[in-house]
Amino acid sequence: MESEKLDGFQVIGISVRTTNENNKSAKDITDLWAKFMQEGLADKIPNKMDNSIYSIYTKYESDYMKPYTTILGCKVQNLDHIPDGMIGKTISKANYAKHTAKGDLTNGVVYNEWTKIWQSNLNRAYSADFEIYGEKAQNPNDAEVDIYVGI
């Protein structure tokens, strides 16, 4: 894990309100990914900066076990045009602890990395956390996903 100060950025995508209680987020986030991919929503997002997909966790009620919002989308130049059914979100400049999940996405490598984060003594801000599925995540069997946890 390394610490980084990142500039703010904006994302357009789809969202769901969920919780980690009773493993509800596993179904909700899987369904969100299915909708995003099946409907080709990345191609419908205007002003994209690149083709990376961002999975953002924000609007925490408290800690990681209480309700929060997940947004699945792409980094954009601005929020001037948000397509119907999507939302825009500005992620503020902040300090992040960077973790990298490496391995098979179909075997829960990202979830396993989050389990380590949840069990750590990291002083989390609970403002916004996110994963970036970029070039290194194109092969799901041998992927690399950066996870940024607000601190």
PDB file of N, CA and C in Angstrom, residues 4-75:
ATOM      1  N   GLU A   4      -1.185   8.396  -1.813  1.00  0.00           N
ATOM      2  CA  GLU A   4      -1.100   9.349  -2.908  1.00  0.00           C
ATOM      3  C   GLU A   4      -2.119  10.457  -2.709  1.00  0.00           C
ATOM      4  N   LYS A   5      -1.754  11.678  -3.114  1.00  0.00           N
ATOM      5  CA  LYS A   5      -2.711  12.781  -3.148  1.00  0.00           C
ATOM      6  C   LYS A   5      -3.165  12.890  -4.600  1.00  0.00           C
ATOM      7  N   LEU A   6      -4.470  12.735  -4.829  1.00  0.00           N
ATOM      8  CA  LEU A   6      -5.000  12.770  -6.185  1.00  0.00           C
ATOM      9  C   LEU A   6      -5.851  14.009  -6.396  1.00  0.00           C
ATOM     10  N   ASP A   7      -5.759  14.569  -7.599  1.00  0.00           N
ATOM     11  CA  ASP A   7      -6.622  15.677  -7.967  1.00  0.00           C
ATOM     12  C   ASP A   7      -8.047  15.170  -8.099  1.00  0.00           C
ATOM     13  N   GLY A   8      -8.983  16.081  -7.981  1.00  0.00           N
ATOM     14  CA  GLY A   8     -10.382  15.723  -8.146  1.00  0.00           C
ATOM     15  C   GLY A   8     -10.687  15.361  -9.591  1.00  0.00           C
ATOM     16  N   PHE A   9     -11.790  14.675  -9.794  1.00  0.00           N
ATOM     17  CA  PHE A   9     -12.222  14.320 -11.137  1.00  0.00           C
ATOM     18  C   PHE A   9     -13.726  14.107 -11.140  1.00  0.00           C
ATOM     19  N   GLN A  10     -14.281  13.976 -12.333  1.00  0.00           N
ATOM     20  CA  GLN A  10     -15.718  13.800 -12.479  1.00  0.00           C
ATOM     21  C   GLN A  10     -16.011  12.501 -13.213  1.00  0.00           C
ATOM     22  N   VAL A  11     -17.134  11.885 -12.831  1.00  0.00           N
ATOM     23  CA  VAL A  11     -17.543  10.613 -13.410  1.00  0.00           C
ATOM     24  C   VAL A  11     -19.027  10.688 -13.769  1.00  0.00           C
ATOM     25  N   ILE A  12     -19.380  10.051 -14.877  1.00  0.00           N
ATOM     26  CA  ILE A  12     -20.781   9.848 -15.233  1.00  0.00           C
ATOM     27  C   ILE A  12     -20.996   8.349 -15.303  1.00  0.00           C
ATOM     28  N   GLY A  13     -22.106   7.891 -14.735  1.00  0.00           N
ATOM     29  CA  GLY A  13     -22.404   6.461 -14.767  1.00  0.00           C
ATOM     30  C   GLY A  13     -23.757   6.151 -14.158  1.00  0.00           C
ATOM     31  N   ILE A  14     -23.926   4.905 -13.758  1.00  0.00           N
ATOM     32  CA  ILE A  14     -25.153   4.451 -13.108  1.00  0.00           C
ATOM     33  C   ILE A  14     -24.837   4.109 -11.665  1.00  0.00           C
ATOM     34  N   SER A  15     -25.871   4.087 -10.832  1.00  0.00           N
ATOM     35  CA  SER A  15     -25.598   3.882  -9.409  1.00  0.00           C
ATOM     36  C   SER A  15     -26.636   2.991  -8.750  1.00  0.00           C
ATOM     37  N   VAL A  16     -26.251   2.520  -7.565  1.00  0.00           N
ATOM     38  CA  VAL A  16     -27.151   1.750  -6.709  1.00  0.00           C
ATOM     39  C   VAL A  16     -26.801   2.070  -5.259  1.00  0.00           C
ATOM     40  N   ARG A  17     -27.816   2.131  -4.432  1.00  0.00           N
ATOM     41  CA  ARG A  17     -27.619   2.284  -2.984  1.00  0.00           C
ATOM     42  C   ARG A  17     -27.626   0.881  -2.405  1.00  0.00           C
ATOM     43  N   THR A  18     -26.609   0.539  -1.632  1.00  0.00           N
ATOM     44  CA  THR A  18     -26.481  -0.828  -1.139  1.00  0.00           C
ATOM     45  C   THR A  18     -25.830  -0.835   0.233  1.00  0.00           C
ATOM     46  N   THR A  19     -25.576  -2.032   0.742  1.00  0.00           N
ATOM     47  CA  THR A  19     -24.901  -2.215   2.027  1.00  0.00           C
ATOM     48  C   THR A  19     -24.154  -3.548   2.002  1.00  0.00           C
ATOM     49  N   ASN A  20     -23.116  -3.654   2.808  1.00  0.00           N
ATOM     50  CA  ASN A  20     -22.395  -4.920   2.925  1.00  0.00           C
ATOM     51  C   ASN A  20     -23.080  -5.866   3.902  1.00  0.00           C
ATOM     52  N   GLU A  21     -24.096  -5.378   4.622  1.00  0.00           N
ATOM     53  CA  GLU A  21     -24.824  -6.232   5.561  1.00  0.00           C
ATOM     54  C   GLU A  21     -25.540  -7.334   4.785  1.00  0.00           C
ATOM     55  N   ASN A  22     -25.511  -8.539   5.332  1.00  0.00           N
ATOM     56  CA  ASN A  22     -26.160  -9.712   4.731  1.00  0.00           C
ATOM     57  C   ASN A  22     -25.714  -9.956   3.291  1.00  0.00           C
ATOM     58  N   ASN A  23     -24.496  -9.494   2.952  1.00  0.00           N
ATOM     59  CA  ASN A  23     -23.914  -9.711   1.621  1.00  0.00           C
ATOM     60  C   ASN A  23     -24.764  -9.115   0.497  1.00  0.00           C
ATOM     61  N   LYS A  24     -25.604  -8.116   0.828  1.00  0.00           N
ATOM     62  CA  LYS A  24     -26.487  -7.494  -0.158  1.00  0.00           C
ATOM     63  C   LYS A  24     -25.696  -6.843  -1.299  1.00  0.00           C
ATOM     64  N   SER A  25     -24.553  -6.232  -0.979  1.00  0.00           N
ATOM     65  CA  SER A  25     -23.772  -5.540  -2.002  1.00  0.00           C
ATOM     66  C   SER A  25     -23.269  -6.495  -3.086  1.00  0.00           C
ATOM     67  N   ALA A  26     -23.004  -7.741  -2.737  1.00  0.00           N
ATOM     68  CA  ALA A  26     -22.518  -8.704  -3.742  1.00  0.00           C
ATOM     69  C   ALA A  26     -23.518  -8.824  -4.888  1.00  0.00           C
ATOM     70  N   LYS A  27     -24.797  -8.958  -4.564  1.00  0.00           N
ATOM     71  CA  LYS A  27     -25.827  -9.051  -5.598  1.00  0.00           C
ATOM     72  C   LYS A  27     -26.033  -7.706  -6.296  1.00  0.00           C
ATOM     73  N   ASP A  28     -26.171  -6.630  -5.510  1.00  0.00           N
ATOM     74  CA  ASP A  28     -26.453  -5.316  -6.083  1.00  0.00           C
ATOM     75  C   ASP A  28     -25.356  -4.856  -7.038  1.00  0.00           C
ATOM     76  N   ILE A  29     -24.104  -5.016  -6.637  1.00  0.00           N
ATOM     77  CA  ILE A  29     -22.998  -4.542  -7.472  1.00  0.00           C
ATOM     78  C   ILE A  29     -22.813  -5.449  -8.688  1.00  0.00           C
ATOM     79  N   THR A  30     -23.016  -6.756  -8.524  1.00  0.00           N
ATOM     80  CA  THR A  30     -22.966  -7.672  -9.671  1.00  0.00           C
ATOM     81  C   THR A  30     -24.037  -7.287 -10.687  1.00  0.00           C
ATOM     82  N   ASP A  31     -25.250  -6.992 -10.208  1.00  0.00           N
ATOM     83  CA  ASP A  31     -26.339  -6.576 -11.098  1.00  0.00           C
ATOM     84  C   ASP A  31     -26.009  -5.249 -11.795  1.00  0.00           C
ATOM     85  N   LEU A  32     -25.378  -4.329 -11.067  1.00  0.00           N
ATOM     86  CA  LEU A  32     -24.998  -3.039 -11.646  1.00  0.00           C
ATOM     87  C   LEU A  32     -23.987  -3.235 -12.780  1.00  0.00           C
ATOM     88  N   TRP A  33     -22.976  -4.088 -12.539  1.00  0.00           N
ATOM     89  CA  TRP A  33     -21.990  -4.402 -13.580  1.00  0.00           C
ATOM     90  C   TRP A  33     -22.667  -5.048 -14.791  1.00  0.00           C
ATOM     91  N   ALA A  34     -23.594  -5.978 -14.542  1.00  0.00           N
ATOM     92  CA  ALA A  34     -24.283  -6.657 -15.643  1.00  0.00           C
ATOM     93  C   ALA A  34     -25.026  -5.646 -16.507  1.00  0.00           C
ATOM     94  N   LYS A  35     -25.756  -4.742 -15.877  1.00  0.00           N
ATOM     95  CA  LYS A  35     -26.495  -3.711 -16.616  1.00  0.00           C
ATOM     96  C   LYS A  35     -25.534  -2.829 -17.409  1.00  0.00           C
ATOM     97  N   PHE A  36     -24.448  -2.391 -16.767  1.00  0.00           N
ATOM     98  CA  PHE A  36     -23.474  -1.505 -17.403  1.00  0.00           C
ATOM     99  C   PHE A  36     -22.884  -2.158 -18.652  1.00  0.00           C
ATOM    100  N   MET A  37     -22.517  -3.436 -18.531  1.00  0.00           N
ATOM    101  CA  MET A  37     -21.881  -4.132 -19.654  1.00  0.00           C
ATOM    102  C   MET A  37     -22.897  -4.528 -20.728  1.00  0.00           C
ATOM    103  N   GLN A  38     -24.019  -5.115 -20.331  1.00  0.00           N
ATOM    104  CA  GLN A  38     -25.016  -5.601 -21.294  1.00  0.00           C
ATOM    105  C   GLN A  38     -25.622  -4.476 -22.118  1.00  0.00           C
ATOM    106  N   GLU A  39     -25.797  -3.309 -21.505  1.00  0.00           N
ATOM    107  CA  GLU A  39     -26.400  -2.185 -22.217  1.00  0.00           C
ATOM    108  C   GLU A  39     -25.360  -1.288 -22.891  1.00  0.00           C
ATOM    109  N   GLY A  40     -24.081  -1.669 -22.811  1.00  0.00           N
ATOM    110  CA  GLY A  40     -23.019  -0.892 -23.448  1.00  0.00           C
ATOM    111  C   GLY A  40     -22.987   0.555 -22.988  1.00  0.00           C
ATOM    112  N   LEU A  41     -23.193   0.772 -21.690  1.00  0.00           N
ATOM    113  CA  LEU A  41     -23.334   2.133 -21.171  1.00  0.00           C
ATOM    114  C   LEU A  41     -22.057   2.965 -21.278  1.00  0.00           C
ATOM    115  N   ALA A  42     -20.890   2.327 -21.266  1.00  0.00           N
ATOM    116  CA  ALA A  42     -19.642   3.080 -21.400  1.00  0.00           C
ATOM    117  C   ALA A  42     -19.636   3.859 -22.714  1.00  0.00           C
ATOM    118  N   ASP A  43     -20.218   3.282 -23.754  1.00  0.00           N
ATOM    119  CA  ASP A  43     -20.254   3.945 -25.066  1.00  0.00           C
ATOM    120  C   ASP A  43     -21.246   5.098 -25.108  1.00  0.00           C
ATOM    121  N   LYS A  44     -22.132   5.186 -24.142  1.00  0.00           N
ATOM    122  CA  LYS A  44     -23.165   6.234 -24.118  1.00  0.00           C
ATOM    123  C   LYS A  44     -22.783   7.415 -23.232  1.00  0.00           C
ATOM    124  N   ILE A  45     -21.610   7.353 -22.612  1.00  0.00           N
ATOM    125  CA  ILE A  45     -21.160   8.422 -21.721  1.00  0.00           C
ATOM    126  C   ILE A  45     -20.399   9.464 -22.548  1.00  0.00           C
ATOM    127  N   PRO A  46     -20.878  10.726 -22.539  1.00  0.00           N
ATOM    128  CA  PRO A  46     -20.213  11.781 -23.325  1.00  0.00           C
ATOM    129  C   PRO A  46     -18.951  12.306 -22.637  1.00  0.00           C
ATOM    130  N   ASN A  47     -18.031  12.838 -23.443  1.00  0.00           N
ATOM    131  CA  ASN A  47     -16.822  13.519 -22.943  1.00  0.00           C
ATOM    132  C   ASN A  47     -15.913  12.636 -22.105  1.00  0.00           C
ATOM    133  N   LYS A  48     -15.837  11.329 -22.439  1.00  0.00           N
ATOM    134  CA  LYS A  48     -14.965  10.433 -21.665  1.00  0.00           C
ATOM    135  C   LYS A  48     -13.499  10.823 -21.834  1.00  0.00           C
ATOM    136  N   MET A  49     -12.755  10.680 -20.744  1.00  0.00           N
ATOM    137  CA  MET A  49     -11.318  10.957 -20.771  1.00  0.00           C
ATOM    138  C   MET A  49     -10.537   9.773 -21.335  1.00  0.00           C
ATOM    139  N   ASP A  50     -11.033   8.557 -21.055  1.00  0.00           N
ATOM    140  CA  ASP A  50     -10.413   7.331 -21.556  1.00  0.00           C
ATOM    141  C   ASP A  50     -11.434   6.209 -21.429  1.00  0.00           C
ATOM    142  N   ASN A  51     -11.023   4.984 -21.652  1.00  0.00           N
ATOM    143  CA  ASN A  51     -11.946   3.850 -21.610  1.00  0.00           C
ATOM    144  C   ASN A  51     -11.951   3.101 -20.282  1.00  0.00           C
ATOM    145  N   SER A  52     -11.246   3.608 -19.290  1.00  0.00           N
ATOM    146  CA  SER A  52     -11.237   2.958 -17.973  1.00  0.00           C
ATOM    147  C   SER A  52     -12.630   3.045 -17.353  1.00  0.00           C
ATOM    148  N   ILE A  53     -12.981   1.999 -16.608  1.00  0.00           N
ATOM    149  CA  ILE A  53     -14.245   1.981 -15.884  1.00  0.00           C
ATOM    150  C   ILE A  53     -13.932   2.192 -14.408  1.00  0.00           C
ATOM    151  N   TYR A  54     -14.665   3.117 -13.801  1.00  0.00           N
ATOM    152  CA  TYR A  54     -14.492   3.439 -12.392  1.00  0.00           C
ATOM    153  C   TYR A  54     -15.657   2.858 -11.598  1.00  0.00           C
ATOM    154  N   SER A  55     -15.336   2.179 -10.516  1.00  0.00           N
ATOM    155  CA  SER A  55     -16.340   1.717  -9.564  1.00  0.00           C
ATOM    156  C   SER A  55     -16.108   2.515  -8.286  1.00  0.00           C
ATOM    157  N   ILE A  56     -17.046   3.420  -8.003  1.00  0.00           N
ATOM    158  CA  ILE A  56     -16.879   4.375  -6.908  1.00  0.00           C
ATOM    159  C   ILE A  56     -17.823   4.032  -5.763  1.00  0.00           C
ATOM    160  N   TYR A  57     -17.313   4.159  -4.554  1.00  0.00           N
ATOM    161  CA  TYR A  57     -18.092   3.915  -3.341  1.00  0.00           C
ATOM    162  C   TYR A  57     -18.126   5.227  -2.569  1.00  0.00           C
ATOM    163  N   THR A  58     -19.331   5.760  -2.342  1.00  0.00           N
ATOM    164  CA  THR A  58     -19.445   7.088  -1.746  1.00  0.00           C
ATOM    165  C   THR A  58     -20.760   7.221  -0.977  1.00  0.00           C
ATOM    166  N   LYS A  59     -20.979   8.370  -0.398  1.00  0.00           N
ATOM    167  CA  LYS A  59     -22.176   8.649   0.402  1.00  0.00           C
ATOM    168  C   LYS A  59     -22.386   7.583   1.479  1.00  0.00           C
ATOM    169  N   TYR A  60     -21.290   7.280   2.171  1.00  0.00           N
ATOM    170  CA  TYR A  60     -21.345   6.317   3.279  1.00  0.00           C
ATOM    171  C   TYR A  60     -22.200   6.879   4.412  1.00  0.00           C
ATOM    172  N   GLU A  61     -23.071   6.061   4.959  1.00  0.00           N
ATOM    173  CA  GLU A  61     -23.839   6.472   6.135  1.00  0.00           C
ATOM    174  C   GLU A  61     -22.961   6.495   7.373  1.00  0.00           C
ATOM    175  N   SER A  62     -21.985   5.599   7.416  1.00  0.00           N
ATOM    176  CA  SER A  62     -21.100   5.508   8.575  1.00  0.00           C
ATOM    177  C   SER A  62     -19.803   4.841   8.128  1.00  0.00           C
ATOM    178  N   ASP A  63     -19.667   3.556   8.438  1.00  0.00           N
ATOM    179  CA  ASP A  63     -18.495   2.807   8.010  1.00  0.00           C
ATOM    180  C   ASP A  63     -18.883   1.862   6.868  1.00  0.00           C
ATOM    181  N   TYR A  64     -18.001   0.931   6.524  1.00  0.00           N
ATOM    182  CA  TYR A  64     -18.227   0.063   5.368  1.00  0.00           C
ATOM    183  C   TYR A  64     -19.380  -0.925   5.546  1.00  0.00           C
ATOM    184  N   MET A  65     -19.890  -1.083   6.761  1.00  0.00           N
ATOM    185  CA  MET A  65     -21.013  -2.001   6.985  1.00  0.00           C
ATOM    186  C   MET A  65     -22.377  -1.314   6.881  1.00  0.00           C
ATOM    187  N   LYS A  66     -22.400  -0.016   6.800  1.00  0.00           N
ATOM    188  CA  LYS A  66     -23.652   0.734   6.696  1.00  0.00           C
ATOM    189  C   LYS A  66     -23.899   1.087   5.225  1.00  0.00           C
ATOM    190  N   PRO A  67     -25.131   1.512   4.888  1.00  0.00           N
ATOM    191  CA  PRO A  67     -25.444   1.822   3.486  1.00  0.00           C
ATOM    192  C   PRO A  67     -24.495   2.845   2.853  1.00  0.00           C
ATOM    193  N   TYR A  68     -24.255   2.659   1.560  1.00  0.00           N
ATOM    194  CA  TYR A  68     -23.420   3.546   0.750  1.00  0.00           C
ATOM    195  C   TYR A  68     -23.900   3.451  -0.696  1.00  0.00           C
ATOM    196  N   THR A  69     -23.417   4.349  -1.531  1.00  0.00           N
ATOM    197  CA  THR A  69     -23.774   4.358  -2.944  1.00  0.00           C
ATOM    198  C   THR A  69     -22.595   3.875  -3.773  1.00  0.00           C
ATOM    199  N   THR A  70     -22.866   2.997  -4.722  1.00  0.00           N
ATOM    200  CA  THR A  70     -21.868   2.559  -5.691  1.00  0.00           C
ATOM    201  C   THR A  70     -22.221   3.173  -7.035  1.00  0.00           C
ATOM    202  N   ILE A  71     -21.234   3.779  -7.678  1.00  0.00           N
ATOM    203  CA  ILE A  71     -21.396   4.347  -9.018  1.00  0.00           C
ATOM    204  C   ILE A  71     -20.444   3.618  -9.950  1.00  0.00           C
ATOM    205  N   LEU A  72     -20.953   3.174 -11.071  1.00  0.00           N
ATOM    206  CA  LEU A  72     -20.149   2.511 -12.096  1.00  0.00           C
ATOM    207  C   LEU A  72     -20.175   3.397 -13.326  1.00  0.00           C
ATOM    208  N   GLY A  73     -19.003   3.889 -13.742  1.00  0.00           N
ATOM    209  CA  GLY A  73     -19.000   4.809 -14.870  1.00  0.00           C
ATOM    210  C   GLY A  73     -17.612   5.104 -15.384  1.00  0.00           C
ATOM    211  N   CYS A  74     -17.507   6.228 -16.083  1.00  0.00           N
ATOM    212  CA  CYS A  74     -16.243   6.634 -16.694  1.00  0.00           C
ATOM    213  C   CYS A  74     -15.896   8.065 -16.305  1.00  0.00           C
ATOM    214  N   LYS A  75     -14.594   8.328 -16.247  1.00  0.00           N
ATOM    215  CA  LYS A  75     -14.086   9.660 -15.956  1.00  0.00           C
ATOM    216  C   LYS A  75     -14.384  10.543 -17.170  1.00  0.00           C
TER     217      LYS A  75
END
